[in-house]
XYZ file of C-alpha atoms in Angstrom:
772
model
C -208.536 29.928 169.122
C -209.842 28.895 172.149
C -207.006 26.146 173.279
C -208.852 25.946 176.613
C -208.801 21.468 177.191
C -212.565 20.996 177.840
C -212.550 17.430 176.748
C -213.689 15.175 179.251
C -212.790 11.480 178.759
C -215.439 8.862 179.702
C -217.103 6.011 179.122
C -219.251 6.672 176.431
C -222.943 4.904 176.887
C -224.598 6.943 173.609
C -222.476 7.622 171.895
C -220.278 5.512 169.256
C -223.525 3.177 168.648
C -225.581 3.149 165.425
C -229.350 3.648 166.050
C -231.683 3.581 163.349
C -232.405 6.892 161.463
C -236.009 7.782 162.655
C -237.010 9.934 159.733
C -235.424 7.018 157.582
C -238.920 5.353 156.696
C -241.232 9.265 156.299
C -238.613 9.630 154.083
C -237.983 6.254 152.094
C -241.958 6.223 151.759
C -242.643 10.477 150.743
C -244.281 10.900 154.452
C -241.712 13.875 154.894
C -242.590 16.596 153.500
C -239.579 18.884 151.436
C -240.788 22.385 150.314
C -242.506 21.190 147.189
C -244.911 19.441 150.307
C -246.145 22.942 150.756
C -249.732 23.228 149.291
C -251.842 26.528 150.880
C -255.274 27.961 150.273
C -255.648 29.830 147.028
C -252.135 29.074 146.440
C -250.162 31.047 143.717
C -247.014 29.797 141.027
C -244.415 31.235 140.568
C -241.432 31.822 137.686
C -239.473 33.298 136.500
C -237.574 34.835 133.056
C -233.885 34.876 132.834
C -231.090 36.733 130.931
C -230.429 35.082 127.426
C -227.107 36.838 127.793
C -224.391 36.361 130.051
C -223.664 40.766 130.025
C -225.914 42.935 129.118
C -227.829 46.616 130.064
C -231.437 46.288 130.555
C -232.606 49.259 127.806
C -236.796 48.436 128.583
C -238.705 45.884 130.290
C -242.809 44.949 128.778
C -244.811 43.201 130.570
C -247.741 44.650 129.162
C -248.627 40.747 127.065
C -247.740 38.637 130.131
C -250.058 40.869 132.145
C -252.971 39.914 129.561
C -252.734 35.918 130.084
C -255.965 34.842 131.417
C -254.012 33.150 135.203
C -251.662 36.490 135.303
C -251.621 37.849 138.545
C -248.446 40.204 138.647
C -245.873 40.617 136.858
C -242.282 41.680 138.516
C -239.051 43.596 138.076
C -236.544 44.491 140.131
C -238.066 48.302 140.137
C -240.774 46.849 142.496
C -238.105 46.602 145.532
C -237.522 49.276 148.398
C -234.263 50.343 148.950
C -231.863 48.389 151.018
C -232.072 49.370 154.301
C -229.064 47.021 155.772
C -225.965 47.129 153.262
C -223.937 44.269 154.756
C -224.705 41.065 156.278
C -223.403 37.749 158.124
C -224.210 35.001 154.840
C -222.885 31.041 155.695
C -219.185 30.175 155.671
C -218.863 33.464 154.005
C -218.410 35.704 157.079
C -219.988 38.970 155.771
C -221.270 39.874 151.935
C -222.828 43.198 150.179
C -226.138 42.429 150.679
C -226.531 44.963 147.290
C -225.189 41.943 145.736
C -227.286 39.547 147.327
C -230.385 42.311 146.265
C -228.650 42.527 142.836
C -228.263 38.421 141.532
C -232.372 37.968 143.024
C -233.315 40.241 140.387
C -231.599 42.384 137.960
C -232.386 46.069 138.345
C -229.654 47.747 135.036
C -226.947 45.079 134.197
C -227.299 41.334 133.997
C -224.024 39.583 135.018
C -224.585 35.662 133.834
C -226.428 34.050 131.301
C -229.631 32.981 134.061
C -229.294 35.905 135.121
C -233.264 36.908 137.007
C -234.928 40.096 135.059
C -239.579 39.931 136.325
C -241.398 37.216 137.933
C -244.582 36.502 136.986
C -247.138 34.908 139.729
C -249.695 33.152 138.096
C -253.264 30.479 138.686
C -251.220 27.687 137.940
C -247.327 26.649 136.760
C -247.976 26.386 133.171
C -250.217 29.549 133.194
C -247.195 31.121 134.486
C -244.429 30.140 132.462
C -246.184 31.105 129.345
C -247.116 34.354 130.504
C -243.072 34.588 131.414
C -242.068 33.602 128.402
C -243.794 36.914 127.187
C -242.449 39.413 128.983
C -239.711 41.785 126.406
C -236.489 42.754 127.601
C -234.665 45.318 125.283
C -231.213 44.324 126.278
C -227.809 45.840 124.992
C -225.206 43.511 124.720
C -221.619 44.138 126.734
C -218.406 42.080 126.303
C -218.022 38.936 128.275
C -215.269 37.222 130.598
C -215.073 33.424 131.070
C -211.964 32.650 132.336
C -210.321 34.848 135.132
C -207.025 34.755 133.532
C -208.332 36.994 130.649
C -210.509 38.820 133.599
C -207.603 39.845 135.328
C -205.691 41.201 131.945
C -205.259 45.470 132.084
C -207.488 46.224 129.691
C -210.572 43.591 130.327
C -214.320 43.750 130.741
C -214.863 45.511 134.238
C -217.624 44.037 135.124
C -218.757 46.578 138.550
C -217.149 50.233 138.055
C -217.049 50.038 141.827
C -217.437 47.183 144.545
C -217.685 45.661 148.179
C -213.950 42.867 148.159
C -215.206 39.755 148.941
C -214.745 38.591 152.498
C -215.068 34.865 152.929
C -213.852 33.685 155.385
C -211.072 36.215 155.099
C -211.761 39.842 153.731
C -209.620 40.308 150.608
C -208.404 44.122 149.310
C -209.433 45.427 145.747
C -205.787 45.154 143.818
C -207.881 45.004 140.198
C -210.178 46.118 138.341
C -212.394 42.813 138.234
C -210.385 40.919 141.996
C -209.645 41.367 145.752
C -206.571 40.589 146.669
C -205.570 37.723 149.694
C -202.149 37.701 150.488
C -200.218 35.024 152.799
C -196.929 34.598 153.641
C -194.402 33.204 156.525
C -190.242 33.072 155.759
C -188.233 34.141 152.884
C -189.454 32.232 149.311
C -186.925 33.641 148.318
C -184.339 32.281 150.608
C -186.090 28.995 150.990
C -185.542 28.103 147.201
C -182.454 28.822 146.758
C -181.599 26.116 150.066
C -184.137 24.247 147.553
C -181.934 20.882 145.932
C -185.982 20.130 144.080
C -188.144 22.450 143.185
C -191.216 21.556 140.721
C -193.369 23.962 139.698
C -196.468 23.209 137.365
C -199.459 25.023 135.353
C -203.074 23.951 136.728
C -207.042 25.215 135.582
C -209.826 23.080 137.544
C -213.940 23.244 136.136
C -216.820 25.338 137.496
C -218.663 22.746 139.022
C -221.869 22.576 141.116
C -222.850 20.970 144.471
C -225.719 19.100 142.021
C -228.662 18.455 145.166
C -231.776 16.853 143.891
C -233.737 19.052 145.405
C -234.246 21.807 142.992
C -234.797 25.473 145.231
C -238.044 25.387 146.471
C -240.059 28.053 148.359
C -243.230 29.645 149.490
C -244.377 32.724 150.556
C -247.764 34.079 152.850
C -247.652 37.842 153.301
C -250.394 38.323 155.884
C -252.905 40.846 156.231
C -250.715 42.255 159.047
C -247.563 42.960 156.916
C -245.831 39.322 158.616
C -244.291 37.515 156.261
C -244.289 33.812 156.318
C -241.922 31.741 154.172
C -242.050 27.799 153.500
C -238.268 27.486 152.511
C -235.508 24.216 151.387
C -232.483 25.764 153.282
C -229.585 25.297 155.339
C -230.766 28.222 157.828
C -233.277 29.512 158.042
C -232.256 32.289 160.148
C -230.064 33.147 157.453
C -233.222 33.359 154.657
C -234.707 35.595 157.538
C -232.222 38.068 157.789
C -231.364 38.471 154.112
C -234.957 39.218 153.517
C -235.828 41.857 155.824
C -232.671 43.908 154.366
C -234.271 43.197 150.684
C -237.873 44.181 151.697
C -236.655 46.621 153.859
C -239.108 44.956 157.015
C -238.435 44.941 160.699
C -237.082 40.334 161.455
C -239.597 40.035 163.672
C -241.619 40.547 160.878
C -240.691 37.321 159.169
C -240.971 34.026 160.276
C -239.112 30.862 158.134
C -239.952 27.696 158.610
C -237.270 25.134 156.965
C -238.705 22.510 155.599
C -236.814 19.097 155.000
C -233.611 19.623 152.440
C -233.251 17.756 149.624
C -229.546 18.544 149.647
C -227.385 21.720 150.009
C -223.682 20.783 150.390
C -223.693 24.425 150.986
C -225.775 26.084 148.407
C -228.899 26.207 149.966
C -227.476 28.874 152.365
C -228.911 32.798 150.524
C -231.825 33.417 149.233
C -232.612 33.243 145.544
C -236.914 32.892 144.944
C -237.561 33.760 147.945
C -237.563 37.439 148.010
C -239.167 37.021 144.233
C -242.242 34.699 145.942
C -242.080 37.496 148.916
C -243.070 40.082 146.446
C -245.462 38.387 144.327
C -247.262 37.346 147.228
C -247.335 41.156 148.645
C -248.639 42.846 145.211
C -251.676 39.616 145.034
C -252.284 39.585 148.669
C -251.954 35.633 147.879
C -249.668 32.912 148.727
C -247.112 32.003 146.161
C -244.699 29.619 145.778
C -242.130 28.773 142.757
C -239.605 25.912 142.051
C -236.711 25.966 140.106
C -236.417 23.816 137.003
C -233.022 21.875 137.260
C -231.737 24.290 134.457
C -232.060 27.206 136.419
C -230.978 25.780 139.584
C -227.321 25.148 136.977
C -227.334 28.444 136.097
C -228.439 30.716 137.663
C -227.413 29.163 141.651
C -223.812 29.418 143.219
C -221.509 26.498 142.064
C -218.314 26.598 143.285
C -214.988 28.371 141.489
C -213.004 27.004 138.349
C -209.672 27.855 138.757
C -206.454 28.890 137.707
C -203.522 28.139 139.878
C -199.581 28.421 139.347
C -197.906 26.649 142.458
C -193.678 26.408 142.797
C -192.781 23.609 146.244
C -189.000 22.963 147.063
C -187.186 20.416 148.667
C -184.490 18.974 149.751
C -182.853 16.126 148.964
C -183.782 14.052 151.935
C -187.381 15.075 150.765
C -187.903 18.161 153.725
C -190.213 20.659 152.512
C -188.431 24.186 152.082
C -190.398 26.586 150.356
C -193.758 26.765 148.319
C -194.607 29.989 146.267
C -198.773 29.669 144.894
C -201.241 32.018 143.088
C -204.435 30.666 142.854
C -207.083 32.610 140.475
C -210.607 31.658 141.860
C -213.545 32.673 139.769
C -216.123 34.927 141.938
C -219.072 34.812 139.301
C -220.316 38.157 138.860
C -219.891 39.420 142.156
C -217.826 39.188 144.555
C -216.612 36.905 147.397
C -215.300 33.098 146.053
C -213.597 30.613 148.725
C -210.126 32.724 147.749
C -209.867 32.941 151.043
C -210.416 29.207 152.415
C -208.560 27.738 149.490
C -205.612 29.334 150.124
C -205.560 28.902 153.738
C -206.369 24.995 153.543
C -203.400 25.030 150.514
C -200.042 24.317 152.369
C -201.299 24.148 155.936
C -201.435 19.891 156.802
C -197.580 20.926 155.311
C -194.775 22.643 157.876
C -193.057 24.672 155.213
C -190.978 27.294 156.544
C -190.788 29.520 153.472
C -194.279 30.241 152.139
C -196.313 33.226 149.971
C -200.010 32.548 148.480
C -200.763 35.297 146.696
C -204.960 34.644 145.571
C -206.904 36.577 144.162
C -211.139 36.602 144.256
C -211.716 37.645 140.484
C -215.698 37.739 139.026
C -216.543 36.614 135.734
C -220.069 36.523 134.076
C -220.702 33.123 135.908
C -223.368 32.926 138.814
C -222.207 34.176 142.324
C -220.078 31.800 143.725
C -221.171 29.922 146.174
C -219.954 27.521 149.257
C -219.330 23.597 148.387
C -218.122 20.800 150.637
C -215.031 22.490 152.084
C -215.355 25.968 149.714
C -211.489 25.814 148.286
C -209.260 23.415 149.530
C -210.528 20.700 146.832
C -208.988 23.236 144.099
C -206.124 23.932 146.152
C -205.754 20.164 147.192
C -205.709 19.484 143.864
C -203.016 20.943 142.969
C -200.873 20.780 145.970
C -201.089 16.768 146.696
C -200.067 16.610 142.782
C -196.993 18.590 142.880
C -196.395 16.995 146.366
C -196.273 13.670 144.258
C -193.964 14.989 142.161
C -190.990 15.632 144.855
C -191.286 12.619 146.622
C -190.781 10.474 142.967
C -188.101 12.895 142.065
C -186.707 12.776 146.172
C -187.177 9.018 145.603
C -189.567 8.870 148.982
C -192.823 6.270 148.900
C -195.436 8.860 148.629
C -196.396 7.883 152.192
C -193.036 8.420 153.755
C -192.418 12.115 152.084
C -196.169 13.017 153.966
C -194.764 11.790 156.920
C -191.322 13.690 156.836
C -192.921 16.645 156.293
C -196.680 16.823 158.276
C -198.104 19.652 160.511
C -198.208 18.226 164.053
C -199.704 20.101 167.211
C -197.713 23.075 168.109
C -197.239 23.823 165.259
C -197.952 27.010 163.543
C -199.907 28.283 160.727
C -198.823 30.648 158.202
C -201.905 33.194 159.543
C -199.779 32.499 162.906
C -202.398 30.805 165.031
C -201.117 27.229 166.432
C -202.125 23.540 165.227
C -205.103 22.589 168.354
C -203.878 18.181 168.662
C -204.411 16.310 165.823
C -204.029 13.038 164.798
C -201.923 13.678 161.762
C -198.919 11.054 162.067
C -201.490 8.778 163.733
C -203.170 8.827 159.859
C -200.448 8.739 157.971
C -199.035 5.868 159.881
C -202.498 4.488 159.651
C -202.567 4.231 155.465
C -199.467 2.979 155.189
C -199.947 0.312 157.190
C -203.706 -0.377 155.410
C -203.544 -3.596 153.395
C -204.889 -1.562 150.297
C -201.558 0.294 149.843
C -199.765 -2.683 151.231
C -201.785 -4.692 148.223
C -200.035 -5.662 145.126
C -201.480 -4.186 142.163
C -200.426 -6.224 138.946
C -201.996 -5.355 135.558
C -200.941 -2.844 132.900
C -202.400 0.465 132.893
C -202.725 0.704 136.112
C -201.440 3.149 139.322
C -201.912 3.797 143.019
C -202.534 7.233 144.320
C -202.752 8.692 147.559
C -203.276 12.071 148.287
C -203.677 14.180 151.903
C -206.566 17.043 153.189
C -207.278 19.382 155.648
C -209.786 21.664 156.275
C -210.851 23.963 159.254
C -214.641 23.541 160.129
C -216.673 26.628 161.988
C -218.085 27.082 165.701
C -220.857 30.398 165.185
C -224.093 30.413 167.103
C -225.855 28.247 168.070
C -229.259 27.892 170.419
C -231.188 25.062 171.888
C -234.004 24.326 174.609
C -234.724 20.922 176.722
C -238.023 20.611 177.807
C -238.328 17.558 180.622
C -241.898 15.590 180.425
C -243.793 14.367 183.819
C -243.032 10.813 182.337
C -238.827 11.741 182.644
C -238.562 12.303 178.166
C -237.029 15.477 177.364
C -238.349 17.417 173.869
C -235.430 18.698 172.526
C -235.066 21.890 169.465
C -232.716 23.445 168.297
C -232.739 26.601 165.068
C -229.910 23.745 163.043
C -231.536 22.347 159.605
C -230.883 18.690 160.073
C -228.769 17.849 155.968
C -227.846 14.843 157.499
C -229.569 13.271 160.788
C -228.088 15.629 162.575
C -230.653 15.541 165.058
C -230.466 12.142 165.481
C -226.488 12.867 166.208
C -227.749 16.052 168.394
C -230.330 13.830 169.965
C -227.277 11.212 171.210
C -225.408 14.461 172.932
C -228.451 15.063 174.562
C -228.876 11.785 176.156
C -225.560 11.020 176.873
C -224.800 14.341 178.469
C -228.872 13.699 180.260
C -227.858 10.278 181.046
C -230.907 8.627 179.994
C -232.446 6.567 177.203
C -231.689 7.940 173.528
C -234.660 7.057 173.240
C -236.338 9.375 174.936
C -235.460 11.999 174.008
C -237.433 13.582 170.389
C -235.511 15.917 168.358
C -237.021 18.431 166.381
C -235.531 21.584 164.128
C -237.949 24.920 164.534
C -238.699 28.177 162.830
C -237.212 31.431 163.091
C -240.580 32.813 165.747
C -239.296 29.387 168.404
C -235.466 29.351 168.951
C -232.631 31.341 168.617
C -230.758 32.889 166.832
C -228.506 29.383 165.152
C -225.749 30.494 162.080
C -226.441 28.590 159.307
C -225.836 23.872 158.818
C -222.269 24.582 157.420
C -218.788 24.413 157.954
C -219.156 20.988 159.465
C -220.260 23.118 162.373
C -223.873 21.420 163.511
C -222.988 18.602 165.683
C -219.733 20.444 167.361
C -221.102 23.181 167.695
C -225.076 22.646 168.214
C -223.943 19.887 170.431
C -221.729 21.774 172.378
C -225.173 23.914 173.263
C -227.092 20.316 174.395
C -224.798 19.841 176.627
C -224.156 22.978 178.219
C -228.136 22.773 178.473
C -228.630 19.500 179.447
C -226.081 20.876 182.339
C -228.439 22.926 183.578
C -231.698 20.782 182.985
C -229.492 18.732 185.792
C -229.098 21.434 188.209
C -232.579 22.159 187.995
C -233.250 18.795 188.980
C -230.202 18.733 191.315
C -232.767 21.186 193.527
C -235.604 19.302 193.073
C -233.851 16.759 194.455
C -233.521 18.371 197.959
C -236.919 20.121 198.067
C -238.066 16.264 198.061
C -235.489 14.972 200.505
C -235.346 18.634 202.408
C -231.926 18.618 202.336
C -229.655 21.194 200.777
C -228.758 21.040 196.719
C -225.272 20.697 197.701
C -226.035 17.519 199.627
C -226.794 15.794 195.683
C -224.762 14.367 193.126
C -225.974 12.842 189.831
C -224.296 9.818 188.627
C -224.892 8.686 184.881
C -225.717 4.581 184.770
C -223.516 3.408 182.201
C -227.136 1.491 181.821
C -228.557 4.765 181.164
C -230.232 6.375 183.592
C -229.003 9.375 186.208
C -229.405 8.879 189.385
C -229.315 11.689 191.789
C -227.458 10.717 195.347
C -228.040 11.750 198.789
C -224.316 12.563 199.683
C -224.703 12.123 203.189
C -226.836 8.696 202.560
C -225.646 6.680 199.590
C -228.773 4.735 199.702
C -231.421 7.025 198.654
C -231.663 7.460 195.663
C -233.850 8.730 192.907
C -233.567 8.489 189.178
C -234.191 10.781 186.765
C -238.016 9.695 185.664
C -239.235 9.617 189.510
C -237.482 13.871 189.552
C -239.483 14.336 186.296
C -242.954 12.567 187.964
C -243.048 14.973 190.805
C -242.019 18.608 188.728
C -245.624 19.549 188.964
C -245.141 18.916 192.956
C -241.386 21.227 193.048
C -241.967 23.882 190.886
C -243.419 23.059 187.689
C -242.006 22.037 184.224
C -238.195 21.644 184.255
C -236.771 23.560 181.062
C -233.020 25.005 179.965
C -231.859 26.461 176.634
C -228.588 27.549 175.642
C -226.938 29.834 172.573
C -223.563 28.545 172.065
C -220.484 30.147 170.155
C -217.859 27.916 170.880
C -214.166 28.128 169.363
C -212.493 25.128 170.419
C -213.104 24.207 166.325
C -210.995 20.647 165.633
C -209.741 21.011 162.479
C -210.352 18.115 159.967
C -207.743 15.747 158.184
C -208.508 13.007 155.469
C -206.913 11.083 153.644
C -207.438 8.801 150.379
C -205.351 5.982 148.851
C -207.416 5.379 145.452
C -206.790 1.966 142.260
C -206.752 2.868 138.412
C -207.280 1.851 135.332
C -206.211 3.526 132.360
C -207.083 2.537 128.644
C -204.934 3.928 126.871
C -206.860 4.389 123.614
C -209.980 5.908 125.578
C -208.471 8.470 127.877
C -211.597 6.573 130.854
C -210.840 6.220 134.371
C -211.958 2.881 135.778
C -211.588 3.355 139.904
C -210.717 -0.583 140.799
C -210.404 0.453 144.432
C -211.149 3.176 146.973
C -210.660 3.498 150.960
C -211.117 7.102 152.466
C -209.428 7.920 155.935
C -210.509 10.411 158.440
C -209.650 11.492 161.719
C -213.072 13.063 162.919
C -212.502 13.600 167.024
C -215.117 11.186 168.298
C -217.666 8.837 165.926
C -221.130 9.990 167.690
C -222.804 8.426 165.165
C -219.978 5.835 162.920
C -222.691 5.334 159.980
C -223.160 8.339 160.371
C -219.840 9.322 159.750
C -218.602 6.770 157.172
C -221.680 7.654 154.928
C -220.306 11.133 154.894
C -216.936 10.030 153.912
C -218.046 7.759 151.100
C -220.511 10.389 150.073
C -218.016 13.403 149.640
C -215.076 11.104 148.911
C -218.728 10.185 145.118
C -218.612 14.619 145.085
C -214.983 14.725 144.770
C -214.468 11.731 142.130
C -217.434 13.851 140.208
C -214.906 16.942 140.833
C -211.915 14.453 139.525
C -213.513 12.297 136.680
C -216.524 14.150 135.023
C -217.801 17.168 136.184
C -217.911 20.740 135.334
C -219.647 24.043 133.581
C -218.951 24.590 129.550
C -220.130 27.807 127.877
C -220.357 28.424 124.055
C -218.944 31.649 122.581
C -221.737 33.488 123.823
C -221.522 32.630 127.135
C -224.862 30.271 127.381
C -224.321 27.461 129.357
C -223.971 24.350 127.343
C -224.464 21.357 129.928
C -227.887 22.832 131.952
C -229.140 19.223 132.538
C -227.885 15.654 134.471
C -227.653 14.677 131.824
C -225.143 17.202 130.190
C -223.596 17.997 133.305
C -222.828 14.586 134.299
C -222.112 13.759 138.193
C -221.163 9.744 139.077
C -223.460 7.145 139.905
C -223.547 3.740 141.206
C -221.897 2.634 138.573
C -218.713 4.907 138.323
C -217.526 3.885 141.824
C -216.849 1.038 143.462
C -217.809 0.392 146.968
C -215.620 3.089 149.303
C -214.482 1.448 151.778
C -213.928 3.624 155.707
C -211.362 3.489 158.585
C -212.422 6.174 160.407
C -210.039 7.680 163.144
C -210.409 9.171 166.946
C -207.843 11.766 168.399
C -210.108 13.947 170.326
C -210.771 17.751 170.224
C -210.039 19.435 173.410
C -212.752 22.202 172.046
C -215.843 20.348 172.807
C -216.730 18.174 175.895
C -217.407 14.463 173.763
C -213.979 15.389 171.250
C -216.542 15.947 168.608
C -214.889 17.656 165.501
C -216.910 18.213 162.136
C -216.672 15.546 159.722
C -218.858 16.882 156.499
C -216.395 18.560 154.179
C -213.031 17.283 153.588
C -214.580 13.633 152.112
C -214.788 16.139 148.970
C -210.868 17.609 149.401
C -208.449 14.275 148.336
C -210.112 12.562 145.455
C -209.248 14.534 142.160
C -205.046 14.805 144.203
C -205.202 11.091 144.664
C -207.198 9.478 141.406
C -204.115 12.317 139.393
C -201.249 10.621 141.451
C -202.931 6.549 140.267
C -203.397 8.262 136.470
C -199.425 9.052 136.951
C -198.356 5.360 137.754
C -200.691 3.955 135.562
C -199.576 5.487 132.213
C -196.636 7.579 133.564
C -198.777 10.852 132.350
C -198.863 13.716 135.592
C -202.572 15.785 134.712
C -203.947 19.305 135.943
C -206.929 19.647 134.999
C -210.098 18.600 136.586
C -211.862 17.643 135.369
C -209.653 14.032 133.956
C -212.450 13.490 131.774
C -210.977 10.766 128.863
C -209.794 13.802 126.401
C -207.986 15.327 128.983
C -206.357 12.147 129.540
C -206.241 11.382 126.287
C -204.674 14.979 125.288
C -202.433 14.356 128.046
C -200.905 10.744 126.737
C -200.451 12.149 123.306
C -198.520 15.118 124.286
C -196.913 12.473 125.857
C -195.934 10.833 123.000
C -195.353 13.623 121.138
C -198.555 13.623 118.880
C -200.353 16.509 117.561
C -203.988 16.075 119.086
C -206.693 14.135 116.021
C -209.710 16.199 118.036
C -209.448 19.032 119.694
C -211.152 18.061 123.075
C -213.262 21.024 124.974
């Protein structure tokens, strides 16, 4: 990790302000162009034929009846795709992935591995005709045994999904250890000795449900295959270059033959950095010679795109009587879905990182089950790991007779402490955050009334750097066009423009910010890992430095002096002044220099590609007050406060929005959300009526507290802000429920039925109803 102190304190002109979001009006009035707004001449529509079985061998596919439907132009199966030309590519936060797995996940070749797995696709003049024809495709299956539970999948004799597989490499590689799982082991110290030294030990088992990102816009793509064998793709994605790279491998094409145009994105949260429909639409377009548009229904999104892992976890942590943590032993089974590559590594790495524990070991497994291939979901793996550890930490604090915040303060990791992987912790305000929680009016306010409780949770996430490219072009009127390759998920066109304005010393209104396609900008990694404002912003600052240097040369030419005599000072009023060192009264403003570009050598522009390593860690904490109805098990959230260290809040309103949005999603994990499969292995809640995400009626106003400990790895001290907010809510709610009604919740979601079962167990009553 690059720990070079690049941060330089300064007085901010633009950062920390709250300008109005430029694309806001277009988005609320329907003017912004999303994936479904693409309409091309002579366009066809595609629909997918999907398996109704969780595990089956494909014996025969008959497409004749579908092809006979008037208006149907083509039907494809897995046999229509060429052999792969690349085995492994980079993929989002997932490190490298097997392209064979990605390709087979798009359309099954020989075996289906989950309910909803694609087996064929139809293109027709209208989506209704395509849907009718898809229903006529006949597929003969040989049903196979299936696994839906990670505990069953790792048992001896369990049904094996893949006789051979490439172990998952989500952040860290796993090693093939079991027929259905890769293994990751981390350790430091002597755990056995640590437990011998512990006075208090808590050991518990936990389960968490499979959950989906729940983005409102489904997966939508349009492909046009031109006569020169070039493919153009309009799609909703978190990373246009990733889509290009995946398509090149699956379709056996050169990268330069594919142009991906990213549309506005109606939510992603980690789930839109991979291909699903794109290869199918591309192949249908090639086969028909006409553009093909494909869109998933909500049921298809839930059944056939990547949710986040369900888990089984066993946690054992020991402490001394004075509250000092001594030892931890964690056993994690994380779902990978039908193919390897679930978030076991980030889950394991985030589980204990925020605490100083001298003796610890983590035994983690990336377990394949007959569910969709798992995808990242906002701090992937960390929410599940945080839930199970923070509940045990809370119990340890109680057994030691120590305030839960004081207990965490006593054991909080500080800058310079060593992580379990041996790296030092960079500067971050762990103590400052926990002190802020302890002093906050929410924590000190009385909470009165029966069945009410207050819970706290403390969380950690790494974030990412990775590659970003940008271009800056100065216009003769002194305005600047900024182009990047980073998909805008949350207003990053604004936060990137703000950094450009800060670096160039010009007003924000003079910056025009856009997202380019893959033919128009240098390679840029996906908008994942809380990296965009940090990493792409880093590239922009470096490009701005190149622009300023060019402008200094133009000024030197105008003044007929050496460039060494020209200084650039950025005034607080938002104006870059170029000053003659030998004559401070001789000055030129940025706009004045821009106006004379033609006579001094032509346009001024700069590009930069950055791969910054100084990623500042993210920490967050939550306070939650709840009231539990002991008759129904319903949990009502009374008050909720989110704390987060963001390094430097570029746009504080955006940061607060990220904190609030992430918290609400975390509350969905806590109380509502989960996949439910029936005995036949089919998803039983494949609609937003039955897959229950929280609404505004389910949550109170989320109060936010933004803290700023500068990240030394960024010139402006910026950390990522988008992922860690989802991590602490489930544990905060669980700990609040305990203080309300005296039961430790060990399952997610903590639905009314689950809470009732816990209350009945506490009272020694048999369950009067069977709760799923």
